[in-house]
XYZ file of C-alpha atoms in Angstrom:
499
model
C 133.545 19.322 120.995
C 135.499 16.955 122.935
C 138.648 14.613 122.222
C 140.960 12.442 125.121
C 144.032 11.156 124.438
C 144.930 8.075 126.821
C 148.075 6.063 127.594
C 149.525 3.184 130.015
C 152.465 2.939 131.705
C 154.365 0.952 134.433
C 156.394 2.656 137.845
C 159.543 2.589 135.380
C 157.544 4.468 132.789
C 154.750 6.191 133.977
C 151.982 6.800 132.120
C 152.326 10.286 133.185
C 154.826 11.071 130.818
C 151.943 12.307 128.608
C 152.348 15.341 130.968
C 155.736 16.154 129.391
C 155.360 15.224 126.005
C 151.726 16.882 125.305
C 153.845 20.327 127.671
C 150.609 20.100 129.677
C 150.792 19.495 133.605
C 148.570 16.462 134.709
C 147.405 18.428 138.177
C 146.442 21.491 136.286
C 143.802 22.632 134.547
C 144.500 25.071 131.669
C 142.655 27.470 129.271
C 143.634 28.776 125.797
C 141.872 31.138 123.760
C 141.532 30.193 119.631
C 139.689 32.529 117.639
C 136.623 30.926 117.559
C 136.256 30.019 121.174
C 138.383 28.877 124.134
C 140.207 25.250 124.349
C 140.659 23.821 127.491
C 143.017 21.255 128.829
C 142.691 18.879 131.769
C 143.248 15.148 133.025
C 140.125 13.233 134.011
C 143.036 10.355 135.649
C 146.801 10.861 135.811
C 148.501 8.054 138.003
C 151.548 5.742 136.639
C 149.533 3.062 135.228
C 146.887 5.232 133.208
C 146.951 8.662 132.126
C 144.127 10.724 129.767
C 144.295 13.683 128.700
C 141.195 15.444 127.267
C 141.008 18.561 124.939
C 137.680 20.867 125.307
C 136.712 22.924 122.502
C 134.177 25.852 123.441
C 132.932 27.461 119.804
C 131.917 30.738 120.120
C 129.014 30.521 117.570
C 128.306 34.002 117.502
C 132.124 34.847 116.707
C 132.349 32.353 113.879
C 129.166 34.453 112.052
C 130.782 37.430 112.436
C 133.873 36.287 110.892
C 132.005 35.073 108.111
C 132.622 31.410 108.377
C 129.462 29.699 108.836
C 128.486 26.047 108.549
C 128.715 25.862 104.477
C 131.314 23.588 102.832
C 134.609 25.618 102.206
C 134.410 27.981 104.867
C 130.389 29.650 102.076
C 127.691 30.799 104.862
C 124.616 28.981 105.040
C 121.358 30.201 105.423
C 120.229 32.621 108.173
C 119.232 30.162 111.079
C 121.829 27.369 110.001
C 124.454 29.810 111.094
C 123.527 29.752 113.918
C 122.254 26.403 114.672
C 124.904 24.116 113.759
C 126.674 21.179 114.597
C 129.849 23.354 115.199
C 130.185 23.524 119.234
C 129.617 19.222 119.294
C 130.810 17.676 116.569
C 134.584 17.231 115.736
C 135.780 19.205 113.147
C 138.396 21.613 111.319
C 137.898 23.789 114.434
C 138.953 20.940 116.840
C 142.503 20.631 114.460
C 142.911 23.618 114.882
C 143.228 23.767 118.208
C 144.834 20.415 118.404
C 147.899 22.344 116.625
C 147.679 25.775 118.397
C 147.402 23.676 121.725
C 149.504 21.076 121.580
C 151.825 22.603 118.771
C 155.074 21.473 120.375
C 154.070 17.721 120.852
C 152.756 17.732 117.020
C 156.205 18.329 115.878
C 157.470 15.544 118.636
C 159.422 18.361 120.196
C 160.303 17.447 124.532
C 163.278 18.441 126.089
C 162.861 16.959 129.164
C 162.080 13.673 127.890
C 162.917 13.339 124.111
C 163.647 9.404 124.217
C 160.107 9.098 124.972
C 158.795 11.447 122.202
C 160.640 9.570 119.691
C 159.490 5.896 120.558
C 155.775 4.809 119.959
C 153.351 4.724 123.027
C 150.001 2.696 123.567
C 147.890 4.921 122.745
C 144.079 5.110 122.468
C 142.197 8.191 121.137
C 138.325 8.760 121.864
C 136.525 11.359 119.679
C 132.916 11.155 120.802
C 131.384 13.185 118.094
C 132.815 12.965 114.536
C 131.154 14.348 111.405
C 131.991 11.322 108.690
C 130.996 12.063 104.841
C 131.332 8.691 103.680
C 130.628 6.858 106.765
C 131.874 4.363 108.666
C 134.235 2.229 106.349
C 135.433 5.835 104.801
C 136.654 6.304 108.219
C 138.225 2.364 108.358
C 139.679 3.165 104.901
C 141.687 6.641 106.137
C 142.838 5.415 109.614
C 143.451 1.889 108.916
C 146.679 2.467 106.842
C 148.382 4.599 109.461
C 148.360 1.348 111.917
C 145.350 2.049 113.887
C 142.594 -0.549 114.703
C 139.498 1.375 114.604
C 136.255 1.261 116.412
C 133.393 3.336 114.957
C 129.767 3.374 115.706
C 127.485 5.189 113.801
C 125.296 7.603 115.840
C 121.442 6.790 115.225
C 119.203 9.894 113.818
C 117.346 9.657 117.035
C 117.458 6.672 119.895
C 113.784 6.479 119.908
C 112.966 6.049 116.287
C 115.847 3.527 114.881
C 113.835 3.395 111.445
C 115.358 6.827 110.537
C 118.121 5.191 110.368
C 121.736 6.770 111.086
C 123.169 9.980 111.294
C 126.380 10.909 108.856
C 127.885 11.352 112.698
C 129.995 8.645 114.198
C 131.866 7.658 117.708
C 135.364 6.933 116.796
C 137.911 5.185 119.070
C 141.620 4.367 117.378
C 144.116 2.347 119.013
C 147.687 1.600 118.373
C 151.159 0.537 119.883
C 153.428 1.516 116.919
C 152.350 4.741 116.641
C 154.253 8.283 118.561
C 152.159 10.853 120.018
C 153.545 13.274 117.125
C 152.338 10.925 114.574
C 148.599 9.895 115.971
C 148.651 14.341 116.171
C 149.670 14.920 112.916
C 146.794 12.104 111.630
C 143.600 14.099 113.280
C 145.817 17.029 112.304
C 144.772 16.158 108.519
C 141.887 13.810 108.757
C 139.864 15.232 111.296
C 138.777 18.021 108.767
C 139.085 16.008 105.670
C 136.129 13.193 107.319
C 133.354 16.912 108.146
C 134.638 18.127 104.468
C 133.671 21.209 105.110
C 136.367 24.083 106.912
C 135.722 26.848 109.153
C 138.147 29.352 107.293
C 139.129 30.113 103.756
C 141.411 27.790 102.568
C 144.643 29.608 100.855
C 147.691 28.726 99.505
C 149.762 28.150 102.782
C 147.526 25.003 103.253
C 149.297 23.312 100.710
C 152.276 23.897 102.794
C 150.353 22.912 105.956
C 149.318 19.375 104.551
C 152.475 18.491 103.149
C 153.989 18.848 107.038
C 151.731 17.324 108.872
C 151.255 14.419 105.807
C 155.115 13.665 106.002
C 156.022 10.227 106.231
C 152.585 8.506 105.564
C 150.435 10.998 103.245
C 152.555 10.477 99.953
C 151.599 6.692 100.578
C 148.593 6.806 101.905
C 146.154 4.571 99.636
C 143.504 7.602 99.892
C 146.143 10.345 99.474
C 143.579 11.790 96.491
C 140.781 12.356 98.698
C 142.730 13.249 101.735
C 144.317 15.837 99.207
C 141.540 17.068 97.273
C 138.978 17.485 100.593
C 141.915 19.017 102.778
C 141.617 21.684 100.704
C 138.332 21.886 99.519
C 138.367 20.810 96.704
C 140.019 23.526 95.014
C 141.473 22.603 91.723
C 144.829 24.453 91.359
C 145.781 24.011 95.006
C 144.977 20.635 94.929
C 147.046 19.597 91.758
C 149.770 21.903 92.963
C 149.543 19.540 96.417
C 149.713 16.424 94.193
C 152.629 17.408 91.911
C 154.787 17.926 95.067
C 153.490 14.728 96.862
C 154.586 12.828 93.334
C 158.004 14.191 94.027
C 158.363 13.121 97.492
C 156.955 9.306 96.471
C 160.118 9.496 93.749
C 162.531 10.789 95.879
C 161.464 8.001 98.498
C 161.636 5.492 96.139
C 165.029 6.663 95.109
C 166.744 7.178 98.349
C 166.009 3.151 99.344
C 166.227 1.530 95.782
C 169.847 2.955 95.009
C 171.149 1.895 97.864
C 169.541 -1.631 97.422
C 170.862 -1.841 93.982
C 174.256 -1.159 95.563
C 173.683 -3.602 97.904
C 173.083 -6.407 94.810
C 175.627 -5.084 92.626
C 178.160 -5.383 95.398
C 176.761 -8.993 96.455
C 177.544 -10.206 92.939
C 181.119 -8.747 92.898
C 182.463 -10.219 96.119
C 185.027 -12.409 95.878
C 187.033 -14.094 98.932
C 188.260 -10.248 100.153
C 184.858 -8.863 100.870
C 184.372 -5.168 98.483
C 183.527 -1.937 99.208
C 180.105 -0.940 98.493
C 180.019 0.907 95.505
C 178.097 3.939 97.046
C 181.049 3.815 99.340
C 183.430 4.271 96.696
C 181.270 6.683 95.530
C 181.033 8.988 98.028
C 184.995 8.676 98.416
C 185.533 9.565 95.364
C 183.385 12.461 95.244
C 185.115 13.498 99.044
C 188.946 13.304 97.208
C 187.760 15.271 94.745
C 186.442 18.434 96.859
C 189.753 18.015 98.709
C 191.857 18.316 95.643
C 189.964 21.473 94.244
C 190.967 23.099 97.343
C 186.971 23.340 98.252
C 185.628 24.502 101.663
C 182.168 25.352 101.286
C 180.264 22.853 99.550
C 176.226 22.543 97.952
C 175.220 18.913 97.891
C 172.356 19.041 95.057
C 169.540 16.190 95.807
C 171.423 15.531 98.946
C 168.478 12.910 99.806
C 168.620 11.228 103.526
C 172.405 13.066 104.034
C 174.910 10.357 103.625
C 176.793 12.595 101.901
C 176.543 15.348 104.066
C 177.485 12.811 107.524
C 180.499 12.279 105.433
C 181.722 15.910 104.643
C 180.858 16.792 108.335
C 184.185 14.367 109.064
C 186.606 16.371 107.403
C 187.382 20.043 109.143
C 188.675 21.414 106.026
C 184.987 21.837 104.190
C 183.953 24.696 106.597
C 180.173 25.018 105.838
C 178.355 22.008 103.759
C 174.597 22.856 102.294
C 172.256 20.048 101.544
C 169.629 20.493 99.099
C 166.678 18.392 98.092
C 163.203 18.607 97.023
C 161.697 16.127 99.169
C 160.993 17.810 102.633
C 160.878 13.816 104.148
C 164.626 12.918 102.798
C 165.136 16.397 104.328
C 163.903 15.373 108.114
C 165.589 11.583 107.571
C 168.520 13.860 106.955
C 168.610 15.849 109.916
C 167.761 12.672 112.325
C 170.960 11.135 110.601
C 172.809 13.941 111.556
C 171.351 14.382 114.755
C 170.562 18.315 114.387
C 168.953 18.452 116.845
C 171.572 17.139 119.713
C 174.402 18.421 117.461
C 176.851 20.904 119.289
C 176.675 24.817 118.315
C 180.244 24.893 116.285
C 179.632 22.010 114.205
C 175.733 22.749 113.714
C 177.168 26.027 112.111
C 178.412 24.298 109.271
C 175.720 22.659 107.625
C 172.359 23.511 106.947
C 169.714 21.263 104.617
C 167.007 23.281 103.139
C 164.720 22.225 100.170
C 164.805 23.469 96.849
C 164.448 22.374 92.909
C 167.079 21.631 90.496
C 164.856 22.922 87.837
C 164.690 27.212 89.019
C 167.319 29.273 89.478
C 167.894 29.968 93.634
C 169.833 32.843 94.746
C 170.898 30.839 97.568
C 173.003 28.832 95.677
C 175.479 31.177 94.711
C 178.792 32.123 96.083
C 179.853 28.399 96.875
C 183.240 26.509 96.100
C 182.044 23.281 94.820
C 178.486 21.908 94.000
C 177.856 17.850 93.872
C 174.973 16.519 91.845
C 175.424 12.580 92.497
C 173.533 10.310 90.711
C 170.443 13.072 90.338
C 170.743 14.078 86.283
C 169.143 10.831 85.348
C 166.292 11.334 87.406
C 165.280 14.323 85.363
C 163.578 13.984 81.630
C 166.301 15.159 79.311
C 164.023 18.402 77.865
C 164.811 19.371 81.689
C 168.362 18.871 81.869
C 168.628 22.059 80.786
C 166.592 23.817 83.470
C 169.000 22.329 85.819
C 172.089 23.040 84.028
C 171.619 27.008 84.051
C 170.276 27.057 87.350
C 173.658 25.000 88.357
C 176.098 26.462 85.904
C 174.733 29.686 84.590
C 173.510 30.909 87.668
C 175.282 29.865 90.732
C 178.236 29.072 88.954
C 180.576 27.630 92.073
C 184.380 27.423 91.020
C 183.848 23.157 90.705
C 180.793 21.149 90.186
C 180.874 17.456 90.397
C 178.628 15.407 88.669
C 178.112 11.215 88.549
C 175.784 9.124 87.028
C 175.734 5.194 86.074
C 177.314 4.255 83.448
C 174.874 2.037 80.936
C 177.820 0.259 79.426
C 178.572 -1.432 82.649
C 174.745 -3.050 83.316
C 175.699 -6.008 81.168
C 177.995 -7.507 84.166
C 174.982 -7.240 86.753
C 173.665 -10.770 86.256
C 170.325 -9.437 88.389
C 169.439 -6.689 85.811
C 167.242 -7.776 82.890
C 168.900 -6.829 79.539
C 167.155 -3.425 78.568
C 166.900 -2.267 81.551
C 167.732 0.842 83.503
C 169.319 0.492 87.414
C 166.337 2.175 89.174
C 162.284 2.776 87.688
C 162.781 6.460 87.968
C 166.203 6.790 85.689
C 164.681 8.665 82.435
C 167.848 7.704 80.629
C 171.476 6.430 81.743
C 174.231 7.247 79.449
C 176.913 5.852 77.930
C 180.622 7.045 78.176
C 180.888 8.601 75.480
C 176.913 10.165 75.555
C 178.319 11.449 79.143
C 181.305 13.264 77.694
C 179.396 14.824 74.962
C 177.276 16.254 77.083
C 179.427 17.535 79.894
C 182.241 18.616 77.305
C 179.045 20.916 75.489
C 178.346 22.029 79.468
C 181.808 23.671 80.266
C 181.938 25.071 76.914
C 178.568 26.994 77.088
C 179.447 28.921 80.941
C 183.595 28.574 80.848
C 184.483 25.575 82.502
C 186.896 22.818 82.092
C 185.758 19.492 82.572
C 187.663 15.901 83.484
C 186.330 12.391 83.770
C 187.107 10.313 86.225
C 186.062 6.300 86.794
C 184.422 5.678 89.893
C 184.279 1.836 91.232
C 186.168 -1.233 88.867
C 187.012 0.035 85.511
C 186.492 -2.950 83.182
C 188.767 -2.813 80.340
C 185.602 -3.910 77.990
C 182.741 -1.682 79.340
C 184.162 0.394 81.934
C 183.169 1.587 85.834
C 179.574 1.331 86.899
C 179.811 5.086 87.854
C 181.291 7.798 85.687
C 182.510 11.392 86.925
C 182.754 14.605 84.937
C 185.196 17.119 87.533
C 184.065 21.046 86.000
C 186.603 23.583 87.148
C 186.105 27.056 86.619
C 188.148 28.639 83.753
C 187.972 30.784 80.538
C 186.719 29.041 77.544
C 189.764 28.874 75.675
C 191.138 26.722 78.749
C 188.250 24.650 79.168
C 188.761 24.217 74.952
C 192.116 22.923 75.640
C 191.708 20.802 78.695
C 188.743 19.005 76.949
C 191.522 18.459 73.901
C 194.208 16.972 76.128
C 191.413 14.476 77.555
C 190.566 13.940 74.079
C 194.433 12.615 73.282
C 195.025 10.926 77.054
C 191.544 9.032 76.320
C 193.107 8.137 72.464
C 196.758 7.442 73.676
C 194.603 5.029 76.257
C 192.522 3.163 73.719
């Protein structure tokens, strides 16, 4: 099976750049063995103005008997003589992904040292599989490349030349073309869809595929209009893995969602509220507010719980005195936006040794969780349904119990003053509920009594004498019960003597 990856160029930015990002050298040809075979790498042209590089896949048919993986769908042997004579050495399949990753592993994750401006920016490129089992056909093929930004030839391959009445085989020539597209990305795409067009894989698929789509899917799969097929033929169609697949893609859609609506709705809240001295944004004042209130618990290691795309985090990183910040979210794409807004990976050694992002859920208990000063869950509670909240607030209080936790969320009260929020309605599609002051002090006040905290409030953004700030703060500090009994009682006369 056979697959060439081509690109242009100019004398200021030769073409032969592919060399370095693809960690292959134009003037050499190399061999790598897979299990099934041996993959071969060479350059049919390699000047400044045109460059191809072309991927060789020799099957070993013999080997992939023995290891039990015939042609059947899902990795099941066929019959005697069909596993043997197969379409396996020709046509393009989960055994030519494969080796695009084992091969070209490095370039998949958009990984060059020696040039990473390139790797990062999108190259012409145009992609040439010769071969390509399609189940579905042509406009199945239109349908999953299309979306990604590709403009897609592909001609289906006649049962035989000499007797066009048979009509055409399920195989087709494929040829995708784009300019807005990196190398890493176009990778990641055959990566996925390569084996997801033949619908049939060479090896058993277990539970670490899950793991394997959801990489190589990030950024596009979650949004993908065929995301359902892509998902359920990836993995052959198995059930559990394949709604275990979808659950987690549903999370990364709503974290997406979340991390560019809430700032947008900052954006309009703060757009109605200007007046002739321009305001801060109100995630601003947020974050500010959440950063003076680390300071004054005398916090230096610090969990940031649904961190999302790390604004948080850039801001901690500022301030020497928090010594190791942690950012934690489910979504593994707000995760990598994160780390490209931090620049991890051009970040000095000293500083990159005090923060680390890894994913997790609110809703389990996670040992590596514990043993931090402070924890801040901002604006993430009303994201949850509230038979959850509890999940969250053991795993959170009960089990890694730092000495503070800080906690925001909107304050419903304060909607009414946003002329561009329909009465009835919630700040973001994905809030299950927003509370009211009072509703947000029950709660936390029941919180610190249950795991021996004490618990303040504190506005965040204008306090309106009538309905109060758009975003309300509950400050837990670690103490005995009978403490946290008393503090809550003193903030139950300030809040009177107030009124």
């Amino acid at each position: 099976m056979f697959l060439t990856i081509t690109t242009t160029g100019s004398p200021e930015r030769p073409a032969t750049d592919l060399g370095f990002l693809l960690h292959k050298h134009p003037e050499k040809s190399q061999a790598f063995s897979t299990s099934y075979g041996k993959a071969h790498v060479l350059y049919p042209e390699a000047d400044a103005e045109r460059c191809t590089a072309a991927l060789l896949l020799e099957v070993d048919a013999v080997a992939l008997v023995r290891r039990g993986k015939g042609k059947g769908r899902g990795g099941a042997p066929d019959a005697a003589l069909a596993q043997y004579v197969n379409d396996r050495p020709y046509a393009a399949s989960s055994l030519l992904a494969v080796a695009l990753s084992g091969v070209f592993s490095s370039a998949m994750r958009g990984v060059c040292n020696a040039r990473p401006e390139r790797a990062a920016q999108p190259l012409p490129l145009r992609i040439e599989v010769p071969a390509l089992p399609a189940r579905g056909g042509p406009e199945l093929v239109r349908r999953l490349f299309e979306p990604l930004g590709w403009a897609v030839t592909v001609e289906p391959v006649p049962l035989d030349v000499q007797f066009p009445e048979w009509g055409d085989s399920r195989y087709v020539r494929l040829v995708l073309e784009s300019e807005a597209l990196t190398l890493a990305e176009a990778l990641r795409h055959l990566y996925v869809l390569l084996p997801v067009l033949d619908d049939a894989k060479h090896y058993w698929v277990a539970s670490d595929e899950v793991d394997k789509l959801l990489r190589a899917g990030e950024g596009w799969l979650p949004d993908h209009p065929e995301h359902k097929l892509i998902t359920s033929r990836y993995l052959s169609r198995r059930w559990s893995l394949t709604r275990e697949a979808m659950e987690r893609l549903e999370l990364v859609r709503l974290a997406e969602a979340d991390d560019s609506e809430v700032e947008d709705i900052d954006n309009a809240v703060e757009a109605e509220k200007e007046t002739e001295e321009k305001q801060t944004p109100l995630a601003v004042q947020r974050r500010d507010a959440i950063i003076a209130a680390l300071k004054a618990s005398g916090a230096a290691r610090v969990l940031d719980l649904g961190c999302g795309q790390g604004q948080l985090v850039q801001a901690l990183l500022k301030d020497p005195a928090f010594t190791e910040i942690v950012g934690v979210d489910v979504s593994m794409r707000a995760l990598t936006i994160a780390g490209r807004r931090l620049k991890l990976d051009r970040m000095g050694e000293r500083q990159a040794s005090r923060v680390n992002l890894f994913q997790g859920s609110l809703a389990y208990t996670d040992n590596r969780l514990k043993g931090y000063d402070a924890a801040v869950l901002s604006e993430v509670i009303e994201h949850l349904d509230l038979p959850r909240l509890p999940a969250l607030e053991y795993a959170v209080f009960g089990a890694a119990r730092p000495r503070t936790v800080l906690v925001t969320t909107p304050n419903v009260e304060y909607n009414v003053r946003w002329e561009s929020l329909p009465a009835g309605h919630v700040r973001h599609g994905d809030h299950r509920f927003e509370w009211t002051r009072e509703e947000f002090r029950i709660w936390a006040r029941a919180v610190a009594e249950r795991h021996g905290y004490r618990v303040e409030f504190v506005p965040v953004g204008l306090d309106d004498p009538e309905v109060g700030p758009p975003t309300q703060m509950a400050v837990f500090d670690m103490g005995t019960a009978e403490t946290s009994t008393t503090t809550t009682g003193n903030n139950d006369e300030k809040e009177a003597k107030a009124a």
